[in-house]
N, CA, C, O and CB atoms as a CASP TS submission, in Angstrom:
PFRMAT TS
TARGET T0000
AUTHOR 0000-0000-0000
METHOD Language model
MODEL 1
PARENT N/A
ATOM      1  N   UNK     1     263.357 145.931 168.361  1.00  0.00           N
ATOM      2  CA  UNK     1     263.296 147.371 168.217  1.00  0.00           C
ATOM      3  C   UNK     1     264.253 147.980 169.243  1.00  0.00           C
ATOM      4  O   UNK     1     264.237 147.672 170.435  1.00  0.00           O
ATOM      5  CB  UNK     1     261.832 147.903 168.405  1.00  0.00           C
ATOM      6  N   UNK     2     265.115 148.897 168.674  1.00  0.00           N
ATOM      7  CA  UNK     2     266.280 149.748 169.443  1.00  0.00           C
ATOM      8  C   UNK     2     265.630 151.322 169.591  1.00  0.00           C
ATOM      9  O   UNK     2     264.828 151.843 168.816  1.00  0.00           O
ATOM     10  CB  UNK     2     267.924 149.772 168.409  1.00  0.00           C
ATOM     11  N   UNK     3     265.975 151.667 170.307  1.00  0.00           N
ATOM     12  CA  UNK     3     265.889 153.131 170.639  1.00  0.00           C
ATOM     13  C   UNK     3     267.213 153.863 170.594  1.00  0.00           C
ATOM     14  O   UNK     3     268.047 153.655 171.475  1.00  0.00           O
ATOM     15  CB  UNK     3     265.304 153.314 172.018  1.00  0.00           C
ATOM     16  N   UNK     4     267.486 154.874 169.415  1.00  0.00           N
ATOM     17  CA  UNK     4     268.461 155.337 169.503  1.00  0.00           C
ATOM     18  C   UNK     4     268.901 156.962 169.111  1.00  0.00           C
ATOM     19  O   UNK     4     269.312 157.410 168.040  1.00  0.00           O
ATOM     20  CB  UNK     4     268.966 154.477 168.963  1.00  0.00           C
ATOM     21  N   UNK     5     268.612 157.737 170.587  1.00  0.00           N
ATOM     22  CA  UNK     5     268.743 159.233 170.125  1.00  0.00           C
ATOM     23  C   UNK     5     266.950 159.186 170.233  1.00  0.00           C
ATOM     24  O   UNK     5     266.322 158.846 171.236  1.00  0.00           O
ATOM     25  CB  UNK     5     269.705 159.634 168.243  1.00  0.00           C
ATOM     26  N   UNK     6     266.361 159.625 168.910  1.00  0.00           N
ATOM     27  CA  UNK     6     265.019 159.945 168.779  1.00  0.00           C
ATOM     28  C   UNK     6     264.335 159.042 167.855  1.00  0.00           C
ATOM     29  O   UNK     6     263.145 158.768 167.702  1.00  0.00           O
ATOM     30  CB  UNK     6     264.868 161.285 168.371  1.00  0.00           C
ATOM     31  N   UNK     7     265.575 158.594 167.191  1.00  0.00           N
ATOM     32  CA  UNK     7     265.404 157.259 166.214  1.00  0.00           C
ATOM     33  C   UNK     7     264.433 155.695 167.101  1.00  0.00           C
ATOM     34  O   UNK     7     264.447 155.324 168.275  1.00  0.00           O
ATOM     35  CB  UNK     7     267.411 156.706 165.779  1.00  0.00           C
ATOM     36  N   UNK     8     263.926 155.314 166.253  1.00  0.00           N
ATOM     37  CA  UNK     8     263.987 153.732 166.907  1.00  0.00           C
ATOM     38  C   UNK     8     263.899 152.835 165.717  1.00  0.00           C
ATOM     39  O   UNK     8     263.034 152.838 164.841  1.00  0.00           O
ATOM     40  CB  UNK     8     262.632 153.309 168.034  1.00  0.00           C
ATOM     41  N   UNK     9     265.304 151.805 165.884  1.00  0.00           N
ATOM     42  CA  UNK     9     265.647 150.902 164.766  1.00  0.00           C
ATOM     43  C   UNK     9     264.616 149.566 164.888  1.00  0.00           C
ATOM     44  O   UNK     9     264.164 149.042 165.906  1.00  0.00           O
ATOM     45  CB  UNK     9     267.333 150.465 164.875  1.00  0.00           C
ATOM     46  N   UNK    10     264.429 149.237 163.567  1.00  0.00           N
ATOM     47  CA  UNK    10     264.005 147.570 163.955  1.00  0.00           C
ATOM     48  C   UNK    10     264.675 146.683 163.121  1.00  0.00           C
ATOM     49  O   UNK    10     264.643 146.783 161.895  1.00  0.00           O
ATOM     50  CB  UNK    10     262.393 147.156 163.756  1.00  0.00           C
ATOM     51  N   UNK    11     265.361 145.702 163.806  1.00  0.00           N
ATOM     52  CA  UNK    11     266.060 144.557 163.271  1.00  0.00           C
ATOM     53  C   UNK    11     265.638 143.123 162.890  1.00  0.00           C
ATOM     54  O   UNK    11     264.701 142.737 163.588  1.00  0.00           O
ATOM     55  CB  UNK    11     266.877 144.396 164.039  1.00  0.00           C
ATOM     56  N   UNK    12     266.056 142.241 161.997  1.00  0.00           N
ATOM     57  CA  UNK    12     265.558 140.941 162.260  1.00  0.00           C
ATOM     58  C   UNK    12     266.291 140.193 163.438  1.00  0.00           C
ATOM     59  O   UNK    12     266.589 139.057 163.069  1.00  0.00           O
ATOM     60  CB  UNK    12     265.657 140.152 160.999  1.00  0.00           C
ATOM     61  N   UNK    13     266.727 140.486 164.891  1.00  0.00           N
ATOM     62  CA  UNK    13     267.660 139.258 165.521  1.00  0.00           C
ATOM     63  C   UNK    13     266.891 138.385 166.313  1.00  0.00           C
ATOM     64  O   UNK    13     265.827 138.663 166.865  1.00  0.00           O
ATOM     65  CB  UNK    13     268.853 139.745 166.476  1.00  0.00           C
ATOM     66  N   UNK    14     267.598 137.129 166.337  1.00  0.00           N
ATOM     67  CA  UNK    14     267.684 135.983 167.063  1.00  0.00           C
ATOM     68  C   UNK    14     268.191 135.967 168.291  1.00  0.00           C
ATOM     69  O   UNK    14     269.099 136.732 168.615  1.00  0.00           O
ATOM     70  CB  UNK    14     268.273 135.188 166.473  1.00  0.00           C
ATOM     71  N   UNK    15     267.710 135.182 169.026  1.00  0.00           N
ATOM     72  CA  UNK    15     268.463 135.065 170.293  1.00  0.00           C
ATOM     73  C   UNK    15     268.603 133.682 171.033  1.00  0.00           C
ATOM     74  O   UNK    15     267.660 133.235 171.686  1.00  0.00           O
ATOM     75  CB  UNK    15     267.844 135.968 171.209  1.00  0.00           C
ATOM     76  N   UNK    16     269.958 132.927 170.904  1.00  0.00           N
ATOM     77  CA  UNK    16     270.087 131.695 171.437  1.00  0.00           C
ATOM     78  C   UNK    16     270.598 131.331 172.883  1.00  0.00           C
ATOM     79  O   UNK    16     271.357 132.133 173.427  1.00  0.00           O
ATOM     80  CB  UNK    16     270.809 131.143 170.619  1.00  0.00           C
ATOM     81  N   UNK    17     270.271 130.293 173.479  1.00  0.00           N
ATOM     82  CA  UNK    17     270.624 130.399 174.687  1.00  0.00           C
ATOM     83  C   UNK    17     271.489 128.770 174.156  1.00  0.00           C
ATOM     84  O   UNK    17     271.059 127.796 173.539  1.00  0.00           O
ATOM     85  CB  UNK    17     269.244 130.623 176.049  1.00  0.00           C
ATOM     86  N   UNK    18     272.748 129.066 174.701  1.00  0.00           N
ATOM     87  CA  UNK    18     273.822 127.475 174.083  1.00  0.00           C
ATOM     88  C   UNK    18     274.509 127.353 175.472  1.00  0.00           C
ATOM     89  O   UNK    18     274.878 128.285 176.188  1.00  0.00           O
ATOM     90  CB  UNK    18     275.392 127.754 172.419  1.00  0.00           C
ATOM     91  N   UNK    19     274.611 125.976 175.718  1.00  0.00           N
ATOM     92  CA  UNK    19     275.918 125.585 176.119  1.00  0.00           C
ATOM     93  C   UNK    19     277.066 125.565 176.607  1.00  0.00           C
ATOM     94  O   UNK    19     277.542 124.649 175.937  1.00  0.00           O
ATOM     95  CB  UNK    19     276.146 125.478 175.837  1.00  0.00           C
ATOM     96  N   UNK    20     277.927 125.913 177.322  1.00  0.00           N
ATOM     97  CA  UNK    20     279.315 126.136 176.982  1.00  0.00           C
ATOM     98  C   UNK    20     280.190 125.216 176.243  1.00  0.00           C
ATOM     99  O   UNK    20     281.038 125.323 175.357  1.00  0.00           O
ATOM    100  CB  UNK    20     279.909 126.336 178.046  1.00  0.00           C
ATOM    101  N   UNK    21     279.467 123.912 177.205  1.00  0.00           N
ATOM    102  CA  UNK    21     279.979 122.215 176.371  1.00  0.00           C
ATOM    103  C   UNK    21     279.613 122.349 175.056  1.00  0.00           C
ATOM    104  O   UNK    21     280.490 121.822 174.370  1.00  0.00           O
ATOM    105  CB  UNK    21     279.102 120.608 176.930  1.00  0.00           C
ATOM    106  N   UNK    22     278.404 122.974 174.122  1.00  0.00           N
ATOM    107  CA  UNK    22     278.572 122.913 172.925  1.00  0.00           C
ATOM    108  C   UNK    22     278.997 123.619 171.801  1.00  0.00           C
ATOM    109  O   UNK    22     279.124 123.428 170.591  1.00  0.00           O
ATOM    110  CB  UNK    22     277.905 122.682 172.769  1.00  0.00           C
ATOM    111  N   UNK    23     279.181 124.553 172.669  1.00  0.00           N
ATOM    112  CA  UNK    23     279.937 125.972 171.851  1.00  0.00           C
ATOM    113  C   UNK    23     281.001 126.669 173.053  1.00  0.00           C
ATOM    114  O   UNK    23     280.510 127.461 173.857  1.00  0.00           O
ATOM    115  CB  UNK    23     278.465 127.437 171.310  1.00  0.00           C
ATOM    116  N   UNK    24     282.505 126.322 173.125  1.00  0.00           N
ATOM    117  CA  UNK    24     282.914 126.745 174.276  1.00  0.00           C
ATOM    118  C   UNK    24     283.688 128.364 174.234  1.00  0.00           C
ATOM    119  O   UNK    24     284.081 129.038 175.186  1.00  0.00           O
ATOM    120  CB  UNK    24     283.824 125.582 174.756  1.00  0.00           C
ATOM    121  N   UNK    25     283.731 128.719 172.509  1.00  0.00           N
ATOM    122  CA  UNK    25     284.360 130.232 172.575  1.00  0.00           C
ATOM    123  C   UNK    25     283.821 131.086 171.274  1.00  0.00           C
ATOM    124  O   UNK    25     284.449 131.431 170.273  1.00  0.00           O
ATOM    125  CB  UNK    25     286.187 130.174 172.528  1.00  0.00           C
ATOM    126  N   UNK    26     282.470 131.304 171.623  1.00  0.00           N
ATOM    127  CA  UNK    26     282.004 132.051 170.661  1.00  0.00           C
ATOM    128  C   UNK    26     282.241 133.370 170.698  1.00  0.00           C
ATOM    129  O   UNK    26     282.070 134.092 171.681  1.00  0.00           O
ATOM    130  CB  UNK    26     280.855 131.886 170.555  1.00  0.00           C
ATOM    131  N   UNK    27     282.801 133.835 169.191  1.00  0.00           N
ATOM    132  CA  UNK    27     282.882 135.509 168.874  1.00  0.00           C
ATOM    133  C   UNK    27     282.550 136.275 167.710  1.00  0.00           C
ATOM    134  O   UNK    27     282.817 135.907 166.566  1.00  0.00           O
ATOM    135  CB  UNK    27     284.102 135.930 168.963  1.00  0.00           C
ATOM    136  N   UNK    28     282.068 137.159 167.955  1.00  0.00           N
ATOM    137  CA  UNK    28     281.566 138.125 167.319  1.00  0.00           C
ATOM    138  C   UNK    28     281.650 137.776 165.630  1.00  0.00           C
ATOM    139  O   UNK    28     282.831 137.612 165.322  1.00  0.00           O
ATOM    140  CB  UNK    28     282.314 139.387 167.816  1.00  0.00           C
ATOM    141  N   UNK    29     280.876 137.645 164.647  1.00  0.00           N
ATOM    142  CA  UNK    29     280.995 137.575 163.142  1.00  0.00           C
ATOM    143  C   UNK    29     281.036 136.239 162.921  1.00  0.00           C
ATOM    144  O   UNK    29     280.949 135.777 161.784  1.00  0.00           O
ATOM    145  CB  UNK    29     282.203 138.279 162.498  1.00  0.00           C
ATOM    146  N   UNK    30     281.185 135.430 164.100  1.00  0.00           N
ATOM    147  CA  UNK    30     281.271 133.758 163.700  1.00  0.00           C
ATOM    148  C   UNK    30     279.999 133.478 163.087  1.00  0.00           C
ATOM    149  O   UNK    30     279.239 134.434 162.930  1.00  0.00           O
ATOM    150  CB  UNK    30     281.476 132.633 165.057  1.00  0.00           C
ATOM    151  N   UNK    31     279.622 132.297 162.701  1.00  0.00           N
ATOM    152  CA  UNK    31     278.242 132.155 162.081  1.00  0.00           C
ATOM    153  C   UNK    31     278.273 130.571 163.238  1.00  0.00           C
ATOM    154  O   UNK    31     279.125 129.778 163.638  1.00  0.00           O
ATOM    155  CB  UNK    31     278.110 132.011 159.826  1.00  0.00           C
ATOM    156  N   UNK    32     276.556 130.820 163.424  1.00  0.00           N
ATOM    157  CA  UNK    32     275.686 129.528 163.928  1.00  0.00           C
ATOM    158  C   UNK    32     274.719 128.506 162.391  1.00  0.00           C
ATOM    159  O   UNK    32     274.018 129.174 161.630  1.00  0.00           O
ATOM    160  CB  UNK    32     274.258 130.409 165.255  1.00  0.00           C
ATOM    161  N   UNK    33     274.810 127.407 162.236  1.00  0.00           N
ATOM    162  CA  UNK    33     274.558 126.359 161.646  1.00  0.00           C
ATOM    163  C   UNK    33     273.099 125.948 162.659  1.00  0.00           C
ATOM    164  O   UNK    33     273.081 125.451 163.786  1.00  0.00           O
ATOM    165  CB  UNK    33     275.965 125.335 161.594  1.00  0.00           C
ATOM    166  N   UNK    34     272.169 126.287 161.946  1.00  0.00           N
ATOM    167  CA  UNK    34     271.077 125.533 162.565  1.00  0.00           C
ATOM    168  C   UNK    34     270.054 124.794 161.897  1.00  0.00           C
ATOM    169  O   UNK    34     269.086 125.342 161.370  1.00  0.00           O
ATOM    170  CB  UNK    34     270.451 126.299 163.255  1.00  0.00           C
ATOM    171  N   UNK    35     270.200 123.860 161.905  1.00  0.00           N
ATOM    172  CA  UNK    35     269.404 122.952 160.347  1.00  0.00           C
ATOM    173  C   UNK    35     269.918 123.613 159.261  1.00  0.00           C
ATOM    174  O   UNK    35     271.120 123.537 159.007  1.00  0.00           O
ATOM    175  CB  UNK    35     267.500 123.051 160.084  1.00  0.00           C
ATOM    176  N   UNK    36     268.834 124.523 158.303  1.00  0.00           N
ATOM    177  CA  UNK    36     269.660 124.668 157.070  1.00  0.00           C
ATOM    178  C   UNK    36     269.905 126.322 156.909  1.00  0.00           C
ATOM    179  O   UNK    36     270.293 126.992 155.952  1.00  0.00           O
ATOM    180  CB  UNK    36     268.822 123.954 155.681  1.00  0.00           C
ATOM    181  N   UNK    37     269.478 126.704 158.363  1.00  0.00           N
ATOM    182  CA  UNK    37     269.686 128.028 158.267  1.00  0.00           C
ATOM    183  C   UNK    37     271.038 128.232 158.938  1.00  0.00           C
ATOM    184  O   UNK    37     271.583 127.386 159.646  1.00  0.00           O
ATOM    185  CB  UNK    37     268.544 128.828 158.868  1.00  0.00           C
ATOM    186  N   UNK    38     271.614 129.652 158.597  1.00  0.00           N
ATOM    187  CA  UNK    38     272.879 130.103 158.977  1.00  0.00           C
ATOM    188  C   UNK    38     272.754 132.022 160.071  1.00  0.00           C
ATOM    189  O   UNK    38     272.185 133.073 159.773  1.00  0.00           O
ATOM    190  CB  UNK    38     273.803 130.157 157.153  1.00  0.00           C
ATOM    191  N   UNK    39     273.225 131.797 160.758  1.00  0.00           N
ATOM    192  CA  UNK    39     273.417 133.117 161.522  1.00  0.00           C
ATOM    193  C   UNK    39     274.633 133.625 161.889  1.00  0.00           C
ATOM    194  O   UNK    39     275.685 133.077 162.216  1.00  0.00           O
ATOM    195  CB  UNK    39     272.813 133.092 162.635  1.00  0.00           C
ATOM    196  N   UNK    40     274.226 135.036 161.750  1.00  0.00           N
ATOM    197  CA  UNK    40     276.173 135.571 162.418  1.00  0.00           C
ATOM    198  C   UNK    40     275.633 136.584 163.274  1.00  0.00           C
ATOM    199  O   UNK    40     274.829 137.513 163.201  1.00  0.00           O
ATOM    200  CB  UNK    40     277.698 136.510 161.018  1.00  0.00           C
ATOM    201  N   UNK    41     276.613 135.881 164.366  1.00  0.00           N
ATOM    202  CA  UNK    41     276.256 136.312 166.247  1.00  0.00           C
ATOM    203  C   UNK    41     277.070 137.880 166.154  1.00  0.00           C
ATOM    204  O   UNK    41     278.262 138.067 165.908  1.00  0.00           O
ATOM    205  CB  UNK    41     277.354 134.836 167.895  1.00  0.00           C
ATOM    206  N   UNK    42     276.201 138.721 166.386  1.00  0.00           N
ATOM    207  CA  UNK    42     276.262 139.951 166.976  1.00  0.00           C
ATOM    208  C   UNK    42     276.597 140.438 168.203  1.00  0.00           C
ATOM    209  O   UNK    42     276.027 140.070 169.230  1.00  0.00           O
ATOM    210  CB  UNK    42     275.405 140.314 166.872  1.00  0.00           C
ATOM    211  N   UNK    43     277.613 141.360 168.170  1.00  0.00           N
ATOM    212  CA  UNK    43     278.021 141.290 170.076  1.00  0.00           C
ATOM    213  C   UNK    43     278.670 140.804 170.414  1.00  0.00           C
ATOM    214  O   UNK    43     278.945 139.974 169.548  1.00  0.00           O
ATOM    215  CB  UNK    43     277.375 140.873 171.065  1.00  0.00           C
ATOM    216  N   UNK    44     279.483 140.621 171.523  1.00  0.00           N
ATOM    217  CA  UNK    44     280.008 139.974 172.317  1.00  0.00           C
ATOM    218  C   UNK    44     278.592 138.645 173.466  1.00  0.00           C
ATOM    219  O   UNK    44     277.847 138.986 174.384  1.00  0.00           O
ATOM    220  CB  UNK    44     280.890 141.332 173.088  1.00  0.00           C
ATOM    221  N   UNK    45     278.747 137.448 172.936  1.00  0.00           N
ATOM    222  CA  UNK    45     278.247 136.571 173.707  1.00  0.00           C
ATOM    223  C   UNK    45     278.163 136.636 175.313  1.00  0.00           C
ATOM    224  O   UNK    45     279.170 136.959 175.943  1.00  0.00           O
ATOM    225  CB  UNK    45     278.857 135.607 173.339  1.00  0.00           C
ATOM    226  N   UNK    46     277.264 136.406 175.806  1.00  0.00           N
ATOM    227  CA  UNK    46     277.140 136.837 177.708  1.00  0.00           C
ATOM    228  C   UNK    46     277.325 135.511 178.367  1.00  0.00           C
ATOM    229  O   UNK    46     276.779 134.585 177.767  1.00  0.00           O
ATOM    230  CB  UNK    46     275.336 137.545 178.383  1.00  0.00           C
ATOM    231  N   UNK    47     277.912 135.229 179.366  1.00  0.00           N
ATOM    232  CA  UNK    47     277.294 133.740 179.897  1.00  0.00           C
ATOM    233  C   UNK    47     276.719 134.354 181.143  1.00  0.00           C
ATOM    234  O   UNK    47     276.756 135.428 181.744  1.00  0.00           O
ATOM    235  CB  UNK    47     278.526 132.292 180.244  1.00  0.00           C
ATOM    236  N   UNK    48     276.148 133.117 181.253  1.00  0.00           N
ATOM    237  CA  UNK    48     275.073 133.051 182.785  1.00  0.00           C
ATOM    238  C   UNK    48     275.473 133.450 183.716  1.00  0.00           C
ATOM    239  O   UNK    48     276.516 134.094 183.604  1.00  0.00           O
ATOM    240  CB  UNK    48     274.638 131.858 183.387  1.00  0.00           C
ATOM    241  N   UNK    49     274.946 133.308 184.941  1.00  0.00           N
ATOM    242  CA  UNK    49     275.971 133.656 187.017  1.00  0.00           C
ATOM    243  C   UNK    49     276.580 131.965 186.875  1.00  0.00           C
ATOM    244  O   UNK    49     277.783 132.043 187.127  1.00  0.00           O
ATOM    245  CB  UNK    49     274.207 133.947 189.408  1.00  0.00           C
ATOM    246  N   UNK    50     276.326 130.948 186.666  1.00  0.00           N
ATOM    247  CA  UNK    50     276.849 129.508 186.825  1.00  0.00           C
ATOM    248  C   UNK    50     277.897 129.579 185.458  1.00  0.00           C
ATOM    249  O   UNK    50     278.835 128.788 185.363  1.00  0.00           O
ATOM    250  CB  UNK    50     275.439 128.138 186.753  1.00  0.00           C
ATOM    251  N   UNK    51     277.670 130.430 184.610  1.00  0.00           N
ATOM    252  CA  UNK    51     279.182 130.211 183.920  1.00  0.00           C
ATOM    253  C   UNK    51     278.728 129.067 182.684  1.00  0.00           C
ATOM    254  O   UNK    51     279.495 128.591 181.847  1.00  0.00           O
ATOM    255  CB  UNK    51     280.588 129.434 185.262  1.00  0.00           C
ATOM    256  N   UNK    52     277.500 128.829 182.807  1.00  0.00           N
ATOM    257  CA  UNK    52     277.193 127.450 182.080  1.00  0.00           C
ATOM    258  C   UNK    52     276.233 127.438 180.334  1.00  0.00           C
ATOM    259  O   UNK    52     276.089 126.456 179.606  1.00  0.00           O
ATOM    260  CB  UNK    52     276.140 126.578 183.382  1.00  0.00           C
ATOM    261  N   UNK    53     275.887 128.400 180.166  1.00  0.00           N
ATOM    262  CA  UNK    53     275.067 128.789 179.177  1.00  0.00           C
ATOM    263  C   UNK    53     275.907 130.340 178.674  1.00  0.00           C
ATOM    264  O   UNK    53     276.523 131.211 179.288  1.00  0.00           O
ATOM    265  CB  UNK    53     273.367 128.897 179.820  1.00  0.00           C
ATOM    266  N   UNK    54     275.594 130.144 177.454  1.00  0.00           N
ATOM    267  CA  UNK    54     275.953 131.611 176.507  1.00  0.00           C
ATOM    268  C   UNK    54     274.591 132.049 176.288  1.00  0.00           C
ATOM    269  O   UNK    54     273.667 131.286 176.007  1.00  0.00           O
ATOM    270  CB  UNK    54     276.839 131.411 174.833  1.00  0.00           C
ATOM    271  N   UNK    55     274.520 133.016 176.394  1.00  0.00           N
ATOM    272  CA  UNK    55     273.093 134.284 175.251  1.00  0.00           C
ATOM    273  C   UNK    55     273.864 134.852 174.328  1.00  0.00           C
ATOM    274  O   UNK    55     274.812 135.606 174.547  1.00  0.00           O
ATOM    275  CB  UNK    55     272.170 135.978 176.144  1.00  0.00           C
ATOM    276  N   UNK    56     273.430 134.465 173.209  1.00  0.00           N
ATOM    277  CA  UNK    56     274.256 135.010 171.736  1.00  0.00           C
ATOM    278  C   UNK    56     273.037 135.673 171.388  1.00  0.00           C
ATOM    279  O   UNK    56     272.008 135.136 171.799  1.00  0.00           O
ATOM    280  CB  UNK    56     274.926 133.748 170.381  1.00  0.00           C
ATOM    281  N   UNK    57     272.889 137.128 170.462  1.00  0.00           N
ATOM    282  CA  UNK    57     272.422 137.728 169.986  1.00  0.00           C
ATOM    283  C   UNK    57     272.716 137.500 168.376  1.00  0.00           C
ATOM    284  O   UNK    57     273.930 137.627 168.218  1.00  0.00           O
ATOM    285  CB  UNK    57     272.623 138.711 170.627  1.00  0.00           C
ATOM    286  N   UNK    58     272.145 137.249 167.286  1.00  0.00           N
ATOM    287  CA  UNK    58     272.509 136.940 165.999  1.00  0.00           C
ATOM    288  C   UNK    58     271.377 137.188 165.172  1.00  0.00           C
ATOM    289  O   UNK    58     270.205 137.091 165.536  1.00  0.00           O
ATOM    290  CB  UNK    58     272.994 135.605 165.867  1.00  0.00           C
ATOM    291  N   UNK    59     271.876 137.586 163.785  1.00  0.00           N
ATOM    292  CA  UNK    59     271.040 137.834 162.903  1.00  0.00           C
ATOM    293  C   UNK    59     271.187 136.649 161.840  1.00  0.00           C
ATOM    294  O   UNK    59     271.981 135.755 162.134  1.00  0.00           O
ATOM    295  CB  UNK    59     271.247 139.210 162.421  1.00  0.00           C
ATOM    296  N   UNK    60     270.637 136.581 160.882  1.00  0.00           N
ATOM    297  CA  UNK    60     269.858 135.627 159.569  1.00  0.00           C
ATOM    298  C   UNK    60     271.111 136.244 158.911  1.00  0.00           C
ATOM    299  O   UNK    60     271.286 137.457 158.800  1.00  0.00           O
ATOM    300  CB  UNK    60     267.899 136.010 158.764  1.00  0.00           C
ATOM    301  N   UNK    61     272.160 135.074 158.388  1.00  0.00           N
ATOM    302  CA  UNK    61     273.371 135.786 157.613  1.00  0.00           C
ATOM    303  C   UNK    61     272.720 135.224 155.854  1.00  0.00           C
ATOM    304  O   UNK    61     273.340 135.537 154.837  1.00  0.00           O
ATOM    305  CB  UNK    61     275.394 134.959 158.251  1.00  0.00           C
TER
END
């Protein structure tokens, strides 16, 4: 749930915590493969303070 203005949106998203070693340049509209489901990462991806993990934000494509 977003708050926006007076509005408040609700979305279906996901939220993964990856790798860098397994995903080293994720961007925006790419899609994630996870078993037989598929997602497309929303946002610009964050990494950690160690530089070592991404937080991707993504929805159910």
């Amino acid at each position: 749930m977003t708050t926006f203005g007076a509005a408040r949106l609700v979305s279906e998203t996901m939220r993964f915590d990856l790798r860098v070693s397994e995903l080293p340049a994720p961007r925006p509209d790419e899609q994630i493969l996870l078993g037989e489901e598929t997602f497309l990462i929303q946002g610009e991806p964050l990494r950690d303070r160690e530089r070592l993990i991404w937080t991707i934000e993504a929805t159910p494509a």
